[in-house]
Amino acid sequence: MKSVRFADGESFHVGKILCLGRNYPEHIKEMKAETVSAPVVFIKPSTALVESGGWVVIPPISDDMHHEVELVVVIGRDGRGIPAEQAMEYVAGYAVGLDMTLRDVQADAKKRGLPWTVAKGFDTSAPLSAAVRVGRVSDPHALSIELRVNGAVRQSSNTRQMILRIPGIIAYCSTVFSLEAGDLIFTGTPEGVGRVVSGDRIDAHIASIGSLTVGVR
Ligand code: MG
């Protein structure tokens, strides 16, 4: 799968996947990370995508894979240098995503000042639900966002806690990267991230947007 599907049947070929780090205050606290003045942005390849109902596979280089549930913005038009006031015109819709993270690999990279590419971009690191049209969501910054592992709630927050809002995210990202229709932006995770192991089942849900289920092996 290298496409994002809408319920009405339309799909976009996914180009790049931009991801924000440190965009919820309580997650910054739990990671004992510093609040940053400019957004933390990293990229996953489109080969990281997994559809709902699929599997996340822990690569042999890690023994500590974490779940991060995130609101995902689907870009619908090409643009560069997009002003925040016009940014929502570039949004086709939203989806539920998981930013699966090899926390042990990431911690080592952080310590040594190396990139997060392996920790964040491995195969199956980006499970993605079907998308909903932008017009179906009246306020993307007022949605409950939840993740369960084997039925137990691990993450439960609201997108109103996002530090940088969607227009600001698009404006910032488009100063650095040309955005293209089908690009995805993962907008950061709330607190409650934690480890999953082989045999676990992850269910993620964002109100008005949908649900996503994957197994871990
Ligand atoms: Mg994340």
CSV table of C-alpha atoms and ligand atoms in Angstrom, one decimal:
chain,number,residue,atom,x,y,z
A,1,MET,CA,0.0,0.0,0.0
A,2,LYS,CA,1.4,3.4,-1.0
A,3,SER,CA,-1.9,5.2,-1.2
A,4,VAL,CA,-4.4,6.8,1.1
A,5,ARG,CA,-8.0,5.8,0.5
A,6,PHE,CA,-11.1,7.9,1.1
A,7,ALA,CA,-14.4,6.3,2.0
A,8,ASP,CA,-15.9,7.5,-1.3
A,9,GLY,CA,-13.4,5.5,-3.3
A,10,GLU,CA,-10.9,8.2,-4.3
A,11,SER,CA,-7.3,7.5,-3.4
A,12,PHE,CA,-4.1,9.5,-3.5
A,13,HIS,CA,-0.7,8.1,-4.2
A,14,VAL,CA,1.3,8.9,-1.1
A,15,GLY,CA,4.5,10.8,-1.8
A,16,LYS,CA,6.3,11.8,1.3
A,17,ILE,CA,5.3,11.4,4.9
A,18,LEU,CA,6.2,14.3,7.1
A,19,CYS,CA,6.0,13.9,10.9
A,20,LEU,CA,6.0,16.3,13.8
A,21,GLY,CA,7.7,15.5,17.0
A,22,ARG,CA,7.1,17.2,20.4
A,23,ASN,CA,3.7,18.7,19.6
A,24,TYR,CA,1.8,17.8,22.8
A,25,PRO,CA,3.0,19.3,26.1
A,26,GLU,CA,2.3,16.2,28.2
A,27,HIS,CA,4.3,14.0,25.7
A,28,ILE,CA,7.2,16.4,25.9
A,29,LYS,CA,7.2,15.9,29.7
A,30,GLU,CA,7.0,12.1,29.6
A,31,MET,CA,9.9,12.0,27.2
A,32,LYS,CA,11.8,14.5,29.4
A,33,ALA,CA,12.5,16.4,26.2
A,34,GLU,CA,12.9,20.1,25.8
A,35,THR,CA,10.2,22.2,24.3
A,36,VAL,CA,11.5,23.4,21.0
A,37,SER,CA,11.1,26.8,19.4
A,38,ALA,CA,10.9,25.5,15.8
A,39,PRO,CA,9.0,22.3,15.1
A,40,VAL,CA,10.8,18.9,15.1
A,41,VAL,CA,10.1,17.4,11.6
A,42,PHE,CA,11.2,14.0,10.3
A,43,ILE,CA,10.3,11.9,7.3
A,44,LYS,CA,9.1,8.3,6.9
A,45,PRO,CA,9.2,6.6,3.4
A,46,SER,CA,5.9,5.6,1.8
A,47,THR,CA,7.1,2.0,2.2
A,48,ALA,CA,6.4,2.4,5.9
A,49,LEU,CA,2.6,2.4,5.3
A,50,VAL,CA,0.3,-0.4,6.6
A,51,GLU,CA,-3.4,-0.5,6.1
A,52,SER,CA,-5.8,-1.1,9.0
A,53,GLY,CA,-6.1,-4.8,9.6
A,54,GLY,CA,-2.4,-5.3,8.8
A,55,TRP,CA,0.6,-6.1,10.8
A,56,VAL,CA,3.4,-4.1,12.4
A,57,VAL,CA,6.6,-6.0,12.4
A,58,ILE,CA,9.3,-5.4,15.0
A,59,PRO,CA,12.7,-5.4,13.2
A,60,PRO,CA,15.4,-7.5,14.8
A,61,ILE,CA,17.5,-4.4,15.6
A,62,SER,CA,15.0,-3.4,18.3
A,63,ASP,CA,13.6,-4.7,21.6
A,64,ASP,CA,11.5,-1.7,22.4
A,65,MET,CA,8.9,-0.7,19.9
A,66,HIS,CA,6.5,2.1,21.0
A,67,HIS,CA,3.0,3.1,19.8
A,68,GLU,CA,2.2,6.8,19.1
A,69,VAL,CA,-1.3,7.6,17.9
A,70,GLU,CA,-1.5,10.7,15.7
A,71,LEU,CA,-4.0,12.8,13.7
A,72,VAL,CA,-2.8,12.7,10.1
A,73,VAL,CA,-3.4,15.4,7.5
A,74,VAL,CA,-3.8,14.4,3.9
A,75,ILE,CA,-2.6,17.1,1.5
A,76,GLY,CA,-4.8,17.6,-1.5
A,77,ARG,CA,-3.0,20.3,-3.6
A,78,ASP,CA,0.5,21.1,-4.5
A,79,GLY,CA,2.0,24.1,-2.8
A,80,ARG,CA,5.1,25.8,-1.5
A,81,GLY,CA,5.5,28.7,0.9
A,82,ILE,CA,1.8,28.4,1.9
A,83,PRO,CA,0.6,31.1,4.2
A,84,ALA,CA,-1.1,29.8,7.4
A,85,GLU,CA,-4.3,31.7,6.5
A,86,GLN,CA,-4.6,29.7,3.2
A,87,ALA,CA,-3.3,26.4,4.6
A,88,MET,CA,-6.6,24.7,5.1
A,89,GLU,CA,-7.3,25.0,1.3
A,90,TYR,CA,-4.5,22.5,0.8
A,91,VAL,CA,-6.1,19.9,3.1
A,92,ALA,CA,-8.0,17.0,1.4
A,93,GLY,CA,-8.8,15.2,4.6
A,94,TYR,CA,-7.7,13.4,7.7
A,95,ALA,CA,-6.8,10.0,8.9
A,96,VAL,CA,-5.8,8.1,12.0
A,97,GLY,CA,-2.1,7.1,12.0
A,98,LEU,CA,0.4,5.4,14.2
A,99,ASP,CA,4.0,6.7,14.4
A,100,MET,CA,5.6,3.4,15.4
A,101,THR,CA,9.0,4.1,17.0
A,102,LEU,CA,12.0,2.0,17.9
A,103,ARG,CA,12.5,3.8,21.2
A,104,ASP,CA,15.8,2.0,22.0
A,105,VAL,CA,17.2,2.8,18.5
A,106,GLN,CA,15.9,6.4,18.8
A,107,ALA,CA,17.5,6.9,22.3
A,108,ASP,CA,20.8,5.7,21.0
A,109,ALA,CA,20.6,8.1,18.0
A,110,LYS,CA,19.7,11.0,20.3
A,111,LYS,CA,22.6,10.2,22.6
A,112,ARG,CA,25.0,10.1,19.7
A,113,GLY,CA,23.5,13.1,17.8
A,114,LEU,CA,22.5,10.9,14.9
A,115,PRO,CA,19.3,11.0,12.7
A,116,TRP,CA,16.1,9.2,13.7
A,117,THR,CA,15.6,7.7,10.2
A,118,VAL,CA,16.0,4.0,11.2
A,119,ALA,CA,14.0,4.4,14.5
A,120,LYS,CA,11.1,6.1,12.7
A,121,GLY,CA,11.1,5.0,9.1
A,122,PHE,CA,11.4,1.2,9.1
A,123,ASP,CA,8.9,-1.0,7.2
A,124,THR,CA,5.4,-1.0,8.8
A,125,SER,CA,6.2,2.0,11.0
A,126,ALA,CA,3.2,4.0,9.6
A,127,PRO,CA,-0.1,2.3,10.0
A,128,LEU,CA,-2.9,4.4,8.4
A,129,SER,CA,-6.7,4.3,8.5
A,130,ALA,CA,-9.0,5.2,5.6
A,131,ALA,CA,-9.3,9.0,5.3
A,132,VAL,CA,-12.3,11.3,5.7
A,133,ARG,CA,-12.9,14.5,3.7
A,134,VAL,CA,-11.9,17.7,5.3
A,135,GLY,CA,-15.5,19.0,5.1
A,136,ARG,CA,-16.7,16.2,7.4
A,137,VAL,CA,-14.6,17.5,10.3
A,138,SER,CA,-15.9,20.8,11.7
A,139,ASP,CA,-12.9,21.4,14.0
A,140,PRO,CA,-9.8,19.1,13.8
A,141,HIS,CA,-8.5,20.8,17.0
A,142,ALA,CA,-11.3,19.4,19.2
A,143,LEU,CA,-11.2,15.7,18.6
A,144,SER,CA,-10.8,13.0,21.3
A,145,ILE,CA,-7.8,10.7,20.4
A,146,GLU,CA,-7.3,7.3,21.9
A,147,LEU,CA,-5.2,4.2,21.6
A,148,ARG,CA,-5.7,0.8,23.3
A,149,VAL,CA,-3.4,-2.1,23.5
A,150,ASN,CA,-5.2,-5.5,23.9
A,151,GLY,CA,-8.3,-3.5,24.9
A,152,ALA,CA,-6.6,-1.4,27.7
A,153,VAL,CA,-6.5,2.4,27.2
A,154,ARG,CA,-2.8,3.6,26.9
A,155,GLN,CA,-3.3,7.0,25.3
A,156,SER,CA,-6.3,9.3,25.7
A,157,SER,CA,-6.2,13.0,24.9
A,158,ASN,CA,-7.7,15.6,22.7
A,159,THR,CA,-6.3,17.3,19.6
A,160,ARG,CA,-6.9,20.6,21.3
A,161,GLN,CA,-3.7,19.9,23.2
A,162,MET,CA,-1.6,20.3,20.0
A,163,ILE,CA,1.0,23.0,20.4
A,164,LEU,CA,1.4,23.9,16.7
A,165,ARG,CA,-2.0,23.8,14.9
A,166,ILE,CA,-2.6,22.4,11.4
A,167,PRO,CA,-2.3,25.8,9.5
A,168,GLY,CA,1.0,26.6,11.3
A,169,ILE,CA,2.3,23.0,10.6
A,170,ILE,CA,1.5,23.3,6.9
A,171,ALA,CA,2.9,26.8,6.7
A,172,TYR,CA,6.1,25.7,8.4
A,173,CYS,CA,6.6,22.5,6.5
A,174,SER,CA,5.9,24.2,3.1
A,175,THR,CA,8.7,26.7,3.7
A,176,VAL,CA,11.1,23.7,3.6
A,177,PHE,CA,9.4,21.1,1.5
A,178,SER,CA,7.2,21.5,-1.6
A,179,LEU,CA,3.9,19.8,-0.6
A,180,GLU,CA,2.2,17.6,-3.1
A,181,ALA,CA,-1.2,16.1,-3.3
A,182,GLY,CA,-1.1,12.8,-1.4
A,183,ASP,CA,1.6,13.8,1.0
A,184,LEU,CA,0.8,13.0,4.6
A,185,ILE,CA,1.6,15.0,7.7
A,186,PHE,CA,1.6,13.2,11.1
A,187,THR,CA,0.9,15.9,13.7
A,188,GLY,CA,2.5,14.4,16.8
A,189,THR,CA,1.4,12.2,19.6
A,190,PRO,CA,-0.1,12.9,23.1
A,191,GLU,CA,1.2,11.3,26.3
A,192,GLY,CA,0.9,7.7,27.1
A,193,VAL,CA,3.3,6.2,24.6
A,194,GLY,CA,4.6,2.8,25.5
A,195,ARG,CA,6.0,-0.6,24.5
A,196,VAL,CA,4.2,-3.2,22.4
A,197,VAL,CA,5.3,-6.8,21.9
A,198,SER,CA,4.6,-9.6,19.5
A,199,GLY,CA,1.1,-10.8,19.8
A,200,ASP,CA,-0.3,-7.4,20.9
A,201,ARG,CA,-3.3,-5.8,19.2
A,202,ILE,CA,-3.4,-2.0,18.8
A,203,ASP,CA,-6.7,-0.2,18.3
A,204,ALA,CA,-6.6,3.6,17.7
A,205,HIS,CA,-9.5,5.9,17.3
A,206,ILE,CA,-10.0,9.6,16.6
A,207,ALA,CA,-13.5,11.0,16.9
A,208,SER,CA,-15.1,12.1,13.6
A,209,ILE,CA,-12.3,10.5,11.7
A,210,GLY,CA,-12.2,6.8,12.3
A,211,SER,CA,-10.4,3.8,13.7
A,212,LEU,CA,-7.4,1.8,12.9
A,213,THR,CA,-6.4,-1.7,14.1
A,214,VAL,CA,-3.1,-3.5,13.6
A,215,GLY,CA,-1.5,-6.6,15.1
A,216,VAL,CA,2.1,-6.7,16.3
A,217,ARG,CA,4.6,-9.5,15.4
B,1,MG,MG,5.3,10.8,16.8
